[in-house]
CSV table of C-alpha atoms in Angstrom, one decimal:
chain,number,residue,atom,x,y,z
R,4,MET,CA,100.7,48.2,183.2
R,5,PHE,CA,101.6,51.8,182.4
R,6,GLY,CA,103.2,50.6,179.1
R,7,ASN,CA,99.8,49.4,177.9
R,8,VAL,CA,98.2,52.8,178.6
R,9,ILE,CA,100.9,54.5,176.6
R,10,ASN,CA,100.4,52.2,173.6
R,11,SER,CA,96.7,52.7,173.8
R,12,ILE,CA,97.0,56.5,173.1
R,13,GLY,CA,99.3,56.0,170.1
R,14,ALA,CA,102.4,57.4,171.7
R,15,GLY,CA,105.4,57.0,169.3
R,16,SER,CA,103.3,56.2,166.2
R,17,GLY,CA,103.7,58.1,162.9
R,18,ILE,CA,101.2,59.0,160.2
R,19,ASN,CA,102.1,59.7,156.4
R,20,SER,CA,99.5,62.4,156.0
R,21,ALA,CA,100.8,63.4,152.5
R,22,GLN,CA,100.2,59.9,151.1
R,23,LEU,CA,96.9,59.6,152.9
R,24,VAL,CA,95.7,62.9,151.3
R,25,SER,CA,96.8,61.8,147.8
R,26,ASP,CA,95.0,58.5,148.3
R,27,LEU,CA,91.8,60.1,149.4
R,28,VAL,CA,91.8,62.7,146.5
R,29,ALA,CA,92.5,59.8,144.0
R,30,ALA,CA,89.6,57.8,145.5
R,31,SER,CA,87.3,60.8,145.1
R,32,THR,CA,88.3,61.9,141.5
R,33,GLY,CA,90.0,58.8,140.0
R,34,VAL,CA,86.8,57.0,138.9
R,35,LYS,CA,85.3,60.2,137.4
R,36,LEU,CA,88.5,61.1,135.5
R,37,SER,CA,88.8,57.5,134.2
R,38,GLN,CA,85.2,57.6,132.9
R,39,LEU,CA,85.9,61.0,131.2
R,40,ASN,CA,89.1,59.6,129.6
R,41,GLU,CA,87.1,56.8,128.1
R,42,ARG,CA,84.5,59.2,126.8
R,43,SER,CA,87.2,61.5,125.4
R,44,GLN,CA,88.9,58.6,123.6
R,45,LEU,CA,85.7,57.5,122.1
R,46,ASN,CA,84.8,61.0,121.0
R,47,SER,CA,88.3,61.5,119.5
R,48,THR,CA,87.8,58.3,117.5
R,49,ARG,CA,84.5,59.6,116.3
R,50,ILE,CA,86.0,63.0,115.3
R,51,SER,CA,88.7,61.2,113.4
R,52,ALA,CA,86.2,58.9,111.7
R,53,MET,CA,84.0,61.9,110.8
R,54,ALA,CA,86.9,63.8,109.3
R,55,ALA,CA,87.9,60.7,107.3
R,56,THR,CA,84.4,60.4,106.0
R,57,ALA,CA,84.3,64.0,104.8
R,58,SER,CA,87.8,63.6,103.2
R,59,ALA,CA,86.8,60.3,101.5
R,60,LEU,CA,83.6,61.9,100.1
R,61,THR,CA,85.6,64.9,98.7
R,62,THR,CA,88.3,62.6,97.3
R,63,PHE,CA,85.7,60.4,95.6
R,64,SER,CA,84.0,63.3,94.1
R,65,ASP,CA,87.2,64.8,92.9
R,66,ALA,CA,88.4,61.5,91.4
R,67,VAL,CA,85.2,61.1,89.4
R,68,LYS,CA,85.5,64.6,88.1
R,69,GLU,CA,89.1,64.1,87.1
R,70,THR,CA,88.2,60.8,85.3
R,71,LEU,CA,85.4,62.5,83.4
R,72,ASP,CA,87.2,65.6,82.3
R,73,GLY,CA,89.3,65.6,79.2
R,74,GLN,CA,92.7,65.2,80.9
R,75,GLY,CA,91.7,62.2,82.9
R,76,PHE,CA,89.9,60.6,79.9
R,77,VAL,CA,93.0,60.4,77.7
R,78,GLY,CA,95.9,61.1,80.0
R,79,GLU,CA,98.6,63.6,78.9
R,80,LEU,CA,98.6,64.5,75.3
R,81,ILE,CA,101.6,63.5,73.3
R,82,SER,CA,103.0,64.9,70.0
R,83,SER,CA,105.2,62.6,68.1
R,84,ARG,CA,107.1,65.6,66.6
R,85,THR,CA,107.4,68.1,69.5
R,86,GLU,CA,109.6,70.4,67.4
R,87,LEU,CA,106.6,71.0,65.0
R,88,ALA,CA,103.7,71.2,67.4
R,89,ASN,CA,102.5,70.5,70.9
R,90,ALA,CA,99.0,69.8,72.2
R,91,THR,CA,97.1,70.5,75.5
R,92,VAL,CA,93.6,69.7,76.6
R,93,LEU,CA,91.2,72.7,76.6
R,94,GLU,CA,89.8,73.6,80.0
R,95,ASP,CA,86.4,71.9,80.7
R,96,ALA,CA,86.7,70.0,77.5
R,97,ARG,CA,87.1,66.3,76.6
R,98,PRO,CA,89.4,65.4,73.6
R,99,GLU,CA,87.8,63.4,70.9
R,100,GLY,CA,89.1,61.9,67.7
R,101,LEU,CA,92.4,60.8,69.1
R,102,PRO,CA,94.8,59.7,67.9
R,103,ALA,CA,94.9,62.3,65.1
R,104,SER,CA,97.4,62.8,62.2
R,105,VAL,CA,98.6,66.3,61.7
R,106,GLU,CA,100.7,68.0,59.1
R,107,VAL,CA,101.9,71.6,59.6
R,108,VAL,CA,102.0,73.1,56.1
R,109,GLN,CA,102.5,76.8,57.2
R,110,ILE,CA,102.7,78.6,60.5
R,111,ALA,CA,101.0,81.9,61.1
R,112,ALA,CA,103.2,85.0,61.0
R,113,ALA,CA,102.8,88.6,62.0
R,114,GLN,CA,103.4,91.6,59.7
R,115,ARG,CA,106.6,93.5,60.8
R,116,GLU,CA,107.8,96.8,59.5
R,117,MET,CA,111.1,98.5,60.4
R,118,THR,CA,112.4,102.1,60.2
R,119,ASP,CA,115.8,103.3,59.1
R,120,VAL,CA,118.6,103.4,61.7
R,121,PHE,CA,118.9,106.5,63.9
R,122,ALA,CA,121.9,107.4,66.0
R,123,SER,CA,119.9,106.8,69.2
R,124,ALA,CA,116.4,106.3,70.4
R,125,SER,CA,116.2,109.8,71.8
R,126,ASP,CA,117.3,111.6,68.6
R,127,PRO,CA,114.6,113.7,66.8
R,128,ILE,CA,112.8,111.9,64.0
R,129,GLY,CA,110.6,114.8,62.7
R,130,GLU,CA,107.1,115.9,63.6
R,131,ARG,CA,104.4,114.1,61.7
R,132,THR,CA,101.2,112.1,62.0
R,133,LEU,CA,101.3,108.3,61.3
R,134,THR,CA,98.0,106.6,60.5
R,135,ILE,CA,97.8,102.9,61.2
R,136,THR,CA,95.0,101.2,59.3
R,137,ASN,CA,93.9,97.6,59.8
R,138,SER,CA,90.7,95.6,60.2
R,139,GLY,CA,90.0,97.4,63.4
R,140,GLY,CA,89.9,100.9,61.8
R,141,SER,CA,92.3,103.8,61.5
R,142,PHE,CA,94.5,105.1,64.3
R,143,ASP,CA,96.4,108.4,64.2
R,144,ILE,CA,99.8,108.6,66.0
R,145,VAL,CA,100.9,112.2,66.4
R,146,ILE,CA,104.6,113.1,66.8
R,147,ASP,CA,105.1,116.6,68.1
R,148,ASP,CA,107.7,118.4,70.2
R,149,THR,CA,106.7,116.4,73.3
R,150,ASN,CA,107.6,113.0,71.8
R,151,ASN,CA,109.8,113.7,68.8
R,152,SER,CA,112.0,110.5,69.0
R,153,LEU,CA,111.9,106.8,68.4
R,154,ALA,CA,111.2,106.3,72.1
R,155,GLY,CA,108.3,108.8,71.9
R,156,LEU,CA,106.9,107.2,68.8
R,157,LYS,CA,107.2,103.7,70.4
R,158,ASP,CA,105.2,104.9,73.5
R,159,ALA,CA,102.5,106.6,71.4
R,160,ILE,CA,102.0,103.5,69.2
R,161,ASN,CA,101.8,101.2,72.2
R,162,ALA,CA,99.2,103.5,73.8
R,163,SER,CA,97.1,103.7,70.6
R,164,ASN,CA,95.2,100.3,71.1
R,165,SER,CA,95.6,99.8,67.3
R,166,GLY,CA,96.6,96.2,67.6
R,167,VAL,CA,100.1,97.1,66.5
R,168,THR,CA,102.9,97.2,69.0
R,169,ALA,CA,106.4,98.8,68.7
R,170,SER,CA,109.8,98.1,70.1
R,171,ILE,CA,113.2,99.6,69.7
R,172,LEU,CA,116.2,97.5,68.6
R,173,THR,CA,119.7,98.9,69.2
R,174,ASP,CA,123.1,97.7,68.1
R,175,ASN,CA,126.5,99.2,67.1
R,176,ALA,CA,124.9,101.0,64.1
R,177,GLY,CA,122.2,102.7,66.2
R,178,SER,CA,118.5,102.3,66.9
R,179,ARG,CA,115.5,101.4,64.8
R,180,LEU,CA,111.8,101.0,65.5
R,181,VAL,CA,110.0,97.8,64.7
R,182,PHE,CA,106.2,97.8,64.2
R,183,GLU,CA,104.5,94.4,64.7
R,184,ALA,CA,100.9,93.2,64.5
R,185,GLN,CA,99.3,90.0,65.8
R,186,GLU,CA,99.6,86.8,63.8
R,187,GLY,CA,97.4,86.3,60.7
R,188,VAL,CA,96.4,87.9,57.5
R,189,GLU,CA,93.4,89.5,59.0
R,190,ASN,CA,95.7,91.6,61.3
R,191,ALA,CA,97.8,93.0,58.4
R,192,PHE,CA,98.1,96.8,58.5
R,193,THR,CA,99.3,99.8,56.5
R,194,ILE,CA,101.0,103.0,57.7
R,195,GLY,CA,100.3,106.4,56.2
R,196,GLN,CA,102.3,109.5,57.0
R,197,SER,CA,101.6,113.2,56.8
R,198,GLY,CA,103.0,116.4,58.2
R,199,PRO,CA,105.9,118.8,57.8
R,200,SER,CA,108.7,116.3,58.1
R,201,ALA,CA,109.9,113.9,55.5
R,202,ALA,CA,108.3,110.5,55.7
R,203,LEU,CA,110.0,107.8,57.6
R,204,ASN,CA,111.5,105.0,55.5
R,205,LEU,CA,109.8,101.7,56.4
R,206,SER,CA,111.0,98.3,55.3
R,207,ASN,CA,108.8,95.2,55.5
R,208,ILE,CA,110.7,92.5,57.4
R,209,GLY,CA,107.8,90.1,57.8
R,210,ALA,CA,104.6,89.4,55.9
R,211,ALA,CA,101.3,88.5,57.6
R,212,ALA,CA,100.4,84.9,57.1
R,213,ASP,CA,97.8,82.4,58.4
R,214,SER,CA,98.6,78.9,59.7
R,215,ILE,CA,97.7,76.0,57.5
R,216,ILE,CA,97.5,72.5,58.8
R,217,ARG,CA,96.0,69.2,57.7
R,218,VAL,CA,94.3,67.1,60.4
R,219,ASP,CA,93.5,63.6,59.2
R,220,GLY,CA,93.9,64.9,55.7
R,221,ILE,CA,91.5,67.9,56.1
R,222,GLU,CA,93.2,71.3,55.4
R,223,LEU,CA,92.4,74.0,58.0
R,224,THR,CA,93.4,77.6,58.0
R,225,ASN,CA,93.7,79.8,61.1
R,226,SER,CA,94.9,83.2,62.0
R,227,SER,CA,97.0,82.0,64.9
R,228,ASN,CA,99.5,79.3,65.8
R,229,ALA,CA,97.4,78.4,68.8
R,230,VAL,CA,94.8,76.3,67.0
R,231,THR,CA,91.5,75.2,68.6
R,232,GLY,CA,88.7,73.4,66.8
R,233,ALA,CA,90.9,71.3,64.6
R,234,ILE,CA,90.8,68.4,67.1
R,235,PRO,CA,87.8,68.6,69.5
R,236,GLY,CA,88.8,69.5,73.0
R,237,VAL,CA,92.5,70.1,72.1
R,238,GLN,CA,94.6,73.1,71.5
R,239,LEU,CA,97.5,72.7,69.1
R,240,SER,CA,100.5,75.0,69.5
R,241,LEU,CA,102.3,75.2,66.1
R,242,LEU,CA,106.0,75.7,66.3
R,243,ALA,CA,107.4,75.1,62.8
R,244,ALA,CA,106.2,74.1,59.3
R,245,GLU,CA,107.4,71.0,57.5
R,246,PRO,CA,105.1,70.3,54.6
R,247,GLY,CA,104.8,66.6,53.8
R,248,THR,CA,105.7,65.4,57.3
R,249,VAL,CA,102.7,63.8,59.1
R,250,PHE,CA,102.8,63.2,62.8
R,251,SER,CA,100.4,62.1,65.5
R,252,ILE,CA,98.7,63.7,68.5
R,253,SER,CA,97.5,61.1,71.0
R,254,GLY,CA,96.9,60.5,74.7
R,255,ASP,CA,99.4,58.6,76.8
R,256,SER,CA,96.7,56.2,78.0
R,257,GLU,CA,93.9,54.4,76.2
R,258,PRO,CA,90.7,56.4,76.2
R,259,LEU,CA,88.1,55.0,78.6
R,260,ASP,CA,85.1,53.6,76.9
R,261,VAL,CA,81.7,54.1,78.5
R,262,ARG,CA,81.6,50.6,80.0
R,263,SER,CA,85.0,51.0,81.6
R,264,LEU,CA,84.0,54.4,82.9
R,265,VAL,CA,80.8,53.0,84.5
R,266,THR,CA,82.7,50.0,85.9
R,267,GLU,CA,85.4,52.1,87.5
R,268,PHE,CA,82.8,54.4,89.0
R,269,VAL,CA,80.9,51.5,90.6
R,270,THR,CA,84.1,50.0,92.0
R,271,ALA,CA,85.2,53.3,93.5
R,272,TYR,CA,81.7,53.9,94.9
R,273,ASN,CA,81.6,50.5,96.5
R,274,GLU,CA,84.9,51.1,98.3
R,275,LEU,CA,83.6,54.3,99.7
R,276,ARG,CA,80.3,52.7,100.7
R,277,SER,CA,81.9,49.7,102.3
R,278,SER,CA,84.1,52.0,104.5
R,279,LEU,CA,80.9,53.9,105.5
R,280,ASN,CA,79.2,50.6,106.3
R,281,ASP,CA,82.1,49.6,108.6
R,282,ALA,CA,82.2,52.9,110.3
R,283,THR,CA,78.5,52.9,111.1
R,284,ALA,CA,78.1,49.2,111.9
R,285,PRO,CA,76.1,48.6,115.1
R,286,GLY,CA,77.6,46.7,118.0
R,287,LEU,CA,75.8,43.3,118.1
R,288,ALA,CA,76.4,40.0,120.1
R,289,GLY,CA,79.3,41.4,122.0
R,290,VAL,CA,81.0,42.7,118.9
R,291,SER,CA,82.1,46.3,119.0
R,292,GLY,CA,80.3,48.6,116.6
R,293,GLY,CA,81.9,51.1,114.2
R,294,PRO,CA,83.0,54.5,115.6
R,295,LEU,CA,80.1,56.3,113.9
R,296,ALA,CA,77.4,53.8,114.9
R,297,GLY,CA,74.2,55.7,115.4
R,298,ASP,CA,75.6,59.0,114.3
R,299,ARG,CA,73.0,60.9,112.4
R,300,GLY,CA,75.5,62.8,110.3
R,301,ALA,CA,77.0,59.6,109.0
R,302,ARG,CA,73.5,58.2,108.4
R,303,GLU,CA,72.6,61.3,106.3
R,304,VAL,CA,75.8,60.7,104.2
R,305,ILE,CA,74.6,57.2,103.5
R,306,ARG,CA,71.0,58.3,102.8
R,307,GLN,CA,72.1,60.9,100.2
R,308,LEU,CA,74.6,58.6,98.5
R,309,SER,CA,71.9,55.9,98.3
R,310,GLN,CA,69.8,58.3,96.1
R,311,LEU,CA,72.5,58.7,93.5
R,312,THR,CA,71.3,56.0,91.1
R,313,SER,CA,67.9,57.7,90.9
R,314,THR,CA,69.2,61.3,90.7
R,315,GLN,CA,68.5,63.0,87.4
R,316,LEU,CA,71.8,63.6,85.6
R,317,ALA,CA,70.4,64.8,82.3
R,318,ASP,CA,67.3,66.7,81.3
R,319,GLY,CA,66.8,65.0,77.9
R,320,GLY,CA,67.4,61.8,75.9
R,321,ASP,CA,66.6,58.2,76.6
R,322,PHE,CA,68.9,58.0,79.6
R,323,ARG,CA,68.6,60.4,82.5
R,324,THR,CA,69.7,58.4,85.6
R,325,LEU,CA,72.3,55.7,86.4
R,326,ALA,CA,69.4,53.3,86.9
R,327,ASP,CA,68.4,53.9,83.3
R,328,ILE,CA,71.7,52.3,82.2
R,329,GLY,CA,71.5,49.3,84.6
R,330,VAL,CA,73.3,50.7,87.7
R,331,ARG,CA,71.4,49.5,90.7
R,332,THR,CA,71.6,49.6,94.5
R,333,GLU,CA,72.0,46.4,96.5
R,334,SER,CA,70.6,45.7,100.0
R,335,ASP,CA,73.9,46.7,101.7
R,336,GLY,CA,74.0,50.0,99.8
R,337,THR,CA,76.7,49.0,97.3
R,338,LEU,CA,76.2,49.3,93.5
R,339,SER,CA,76.1,46.6,90.9
R,340,ILE,CA,75.7,46.7,87.1
R,341,ASP,CA,73.0,44.9,85.1
R,342,ASN,CA,75.2,44.1,82.1
R,343,VAL,CA,72.3,43.2,79.9
R,344,ARG,CA,70.7,46.6,80.4
R,345,LEU,CA,74.0,48.5,80.1
R,346,ASP,CA,74.8,46.7,76.8
R,347,ALA,CA,71.3,47.5,75.5
R,348,ALA,CA,71.8,51.2,76.4
R,349,LEU,CA,75.2,51.4,74.8
R,350,GLU,CA,73.9,49.7,71.6
R,351,LEU,CA,71.0,52.0,71.4
R,352,ASP,CA,72.9,55.3,72.0
R,353,SER,CA,76.4,55.2,73.5
R,354,GLY,CA,76.8,58.9,72.7
R,355,GLY,CA,73.7,59.7,74.8
R,356,VAL,CA,75.0,57.7,77.7
R,357,LYS,CA,78.3,59.7,77.5
R,358,LEU,CA,76.4,63.0,77.5
R,359,MET,CA,74.4,61.9,80.5
R,360,LEU,CA,77.5,61.1,82.4
R,361,GLU,CA,79.4,64.2,81.2
R,362,PRO,CA,77.1,66.9,79.5
R,363,VAL,CA,78.7,69.4,77.2
R,364,THR,CA,76.7,72.2,78.7
R,365,VAL,CA,76.0,72.0,82.5
R,366,SER,CA,72.9,73.4,83.9
R,367,GLU,CA,70.7,72.9,87.0
R,368,THR,CA,68.9,70.1,85.3
R,369,ASN,CA,71.8,68.8,83.3
R,370,VAL,CA,74.5,68.2,85.9
R,371,GLY,CA,76.2,65.0,84.9
R,372,LEU,CA,77.7,62.5,87.3
R,373,SER,CA,80.4,64.7,88.7
R,374,GLY,CA,77.9,67.5,89.2
R,375,ALA,CA,75.5,65.2,91.1
R,376,LEU,CA,78.4,64.2,93.4
R,377,ASP,CA,79.5,67.8,93.9
R,378,ALA,CA,76.0,68.7,94.9
R,379,ILE,CA,75.9,65.9,97.5
R,380,SER,CA,79.3,66.8,98.8
R,381,SER,CA,78.4,70.5,99.0
R,382,ARG,CA,75.1,69.8,100.8
R,383,LEU,CA,76.7,67.6,103.4
R,384,GLN,CA,79.7,69.8,104.0
R,385,ASP,CA,78.0,73.2,103.9
R,386,GLU,CA,78.0,75.0,107.3
R,387,ASN,CA,74.4,73.8,107.8
R,388,GLY,CA,75.0,70.4,106.3
R,389,ALA,CA,74.9,67.1,108.1
R,390,LEU,CA,78.7,66.5,108.2
R,391,ALA,CA,79.5,70.0,109.3
R,392,GLN,CA,76.9,69.8,112.1
R,393,ALA,CA,78.1,66.4,113.1
R,394,GLN,CA,81.6,67.7,113.4
R,395,GLU,CA,80.4,70.7,115.4
R,396,ARG,CA,78.4,68.4,117.7
R,397,LEU,CA,81.5,66.2,118.3
R,398,ASP,CA,83.6,69.3,118.9
R,399,ALA,CA,81.1,70.5,121.5
R,400,ILE,CA,81.2,67.2,123.2
R,401,ARG,CA,85.0,67.4,123.3
R,402,GLU,CA,84.8,70.9,124.9
R,403,SER,CA,82.2,69.7,127.4
R,404,ILE,CA,84.5,66.8,128.4
R,405,GLU,CA,87.4,69.2,128.9
R,406,GLU,CA,85.3,71.5,131.0
R,407,ARG,CA,84.2,68.6,133.1
R,408,ARG,CA,87.8,67.4,133.5
R,409,GLU,CA,88.8,70.9,134.7
R,410,LYS,CA,85.9,71.0,137.1
R,411,ILE,CA,86.8,67.6,138.6
R,412,THR,CA,90.5,68.6,138.8
R,413,ASP,CA,89.4,71.8,140.6
R,414,GLU,CA,87.2,69.8,143.0
R,415,GLY,CA,90.2,67.5,143.7
R,416,ASP,CA,92.4,70.5,144.4
R,417,ARG,CA,89.9,72.0,146.8
R,418,LEU,CA,89.5,68.6,148.6
R,419,ARG,CA,93.3,68.3,148.8
R,420,GLU,CA,93.5,71.7,150.4
R,421,GLN,CA,90.7,70.8,152.9
R,422,LEU,CA,92.4,67.5,153.8
R,423,GLN,CA,95.8,69.1,154.1
R,424,THR,CA,94.2,71.7,156.5
R,425,THR,CA,92.5,68.9,158.5
R,426,PHE,CA,95.6,66.8,158.8
R,427,ALA,CA,97.7,69.8,159.7
R,428,GLY,CA,95.3,70.3,162.7
R,429,LEU,CA,95.5,66.6,163.5
R,430,GLU,CA,99.3,66.9,163.5
R,431,ARG,CA,99.1,69.8,165.9
R,432,GLN,CA,96.8,67.8,168.2
R,433,LEU,CA,99.1,64.8,168.0
R,434,SER,CA,102.0,67.1,169.0
R,435,VAL,CA,100.1,68.1,172.1
R,436,LEU,CA,99.3,64.5,172.9
R,437,ARG,CA,102.9,63.5,172.4
R,438,ALA,CA,103.9,66.3,174.9
R,439,THR,CA,101.3,65.0,177.3
R,440,GLN,CA,102.4,61.5,176.8
R,441,SER,CA,106.0,62.5,177.6
R,442,TYR,CA,104.9,64.2,180.8
R,443,VAL,CA,102.8,61.2,181.9
R,444,GLU,CA,105.7,58.8,181.1
R,445,GLN,CA,108.0,60.9,183.3
R,446,GLN,CA,105.4,60.9,186.1
R,447,PHE,CA,105.0,57.1,185.9
R,448,ALA,CA,108.8,56.7,185.8
R,449,SER,CA,109.0,58.7,189.1
R,450,PHE,CA,106.4,56.5,190.6
R,451,ASP,CA,108.4,53.4,189.7
R,452,ASP,CA,111.5,54.8,191.2
R,453,ASN,CA,109.6,55.3,194.5
């Protein structure tokens, strides 16, 4: 009888309050945190997809620019006789007329004059005035008691802006001064001397000469060994002359014709657009949508790219847009080529099509294909552009999720403290009950003994 009473008040039972507190806190915060984790994962996926979109747009724009510029159009330039001349593509230019045959008849040379040998560069050479005369005018070089030496004369010449430079050469015999002009006949000079000291003896050790080359049989003369204009879009660096030896300057890849260029562009554009279509695909019939489905930043990228075929690339000529040469937009946003129309355009004026795609002179109304793509990319990625704002919006969502996560965690911590306090009080009450239970048990035991 008395045993039933003792059991009814829980005597001898134990409670795992720590586990119970953890379970209650998890029940309160677990669902909320799980939902936040799902939102965070989705937002992170969107951030990655948006960054990939921005990167793909920039990569596409840069690839088109590289293909259209001179280097991308012909590849690396190759000289078949590198000991005679090398070639590089001029900046912002496109090589034309390759391969070209070249013959270096004569390389340009600079006039050089040398003084007699002095014991050292610091020995006096006599006060005087040297007058350097060339196509740029006359320049007086004064030697007085402040600079009466080869070293002083060298410094005075180099500071004269006369187009003539000086250097000192020294060997076992002593030091001598060498005057040197720039390459070419037009840079030849004379040196006059006056003053109280005897004139310096000067010896000519190099006559001024122009470079002479033949390109595809046409003879060309230049003042320098860095020749531009002989091959459009190319700079030749002449190294040695070998009259009668003809060699070639060419690209290491076949130059792209206009049709190939348009085809490559359309193929690359369609890869970009297909990726955007997948990223923005809506979720239908139980199929998950793309990570950027419904994102207005991604929609703006698609909208601006869709206008490319109608964007004016040139401000003159028969062809001003991609649509004019047969590039059209399909229902899914990808591009296709109307070959009949493209053939007709190339037959009518292939040069005009080239200039539309890559104008010689770029202006606000004459932007070319890479310029149009640059403008789209810049507008979208400007600080106020759709892509930049979309990325800011996603970053703000991420910060909001983290703030909410911290808030839920704080609420859980406060609930844990409250529950721990409550259960601590319960433990104290149970201790009192256990003490009372022990007393009652003793009393009942005494009754049984009687």
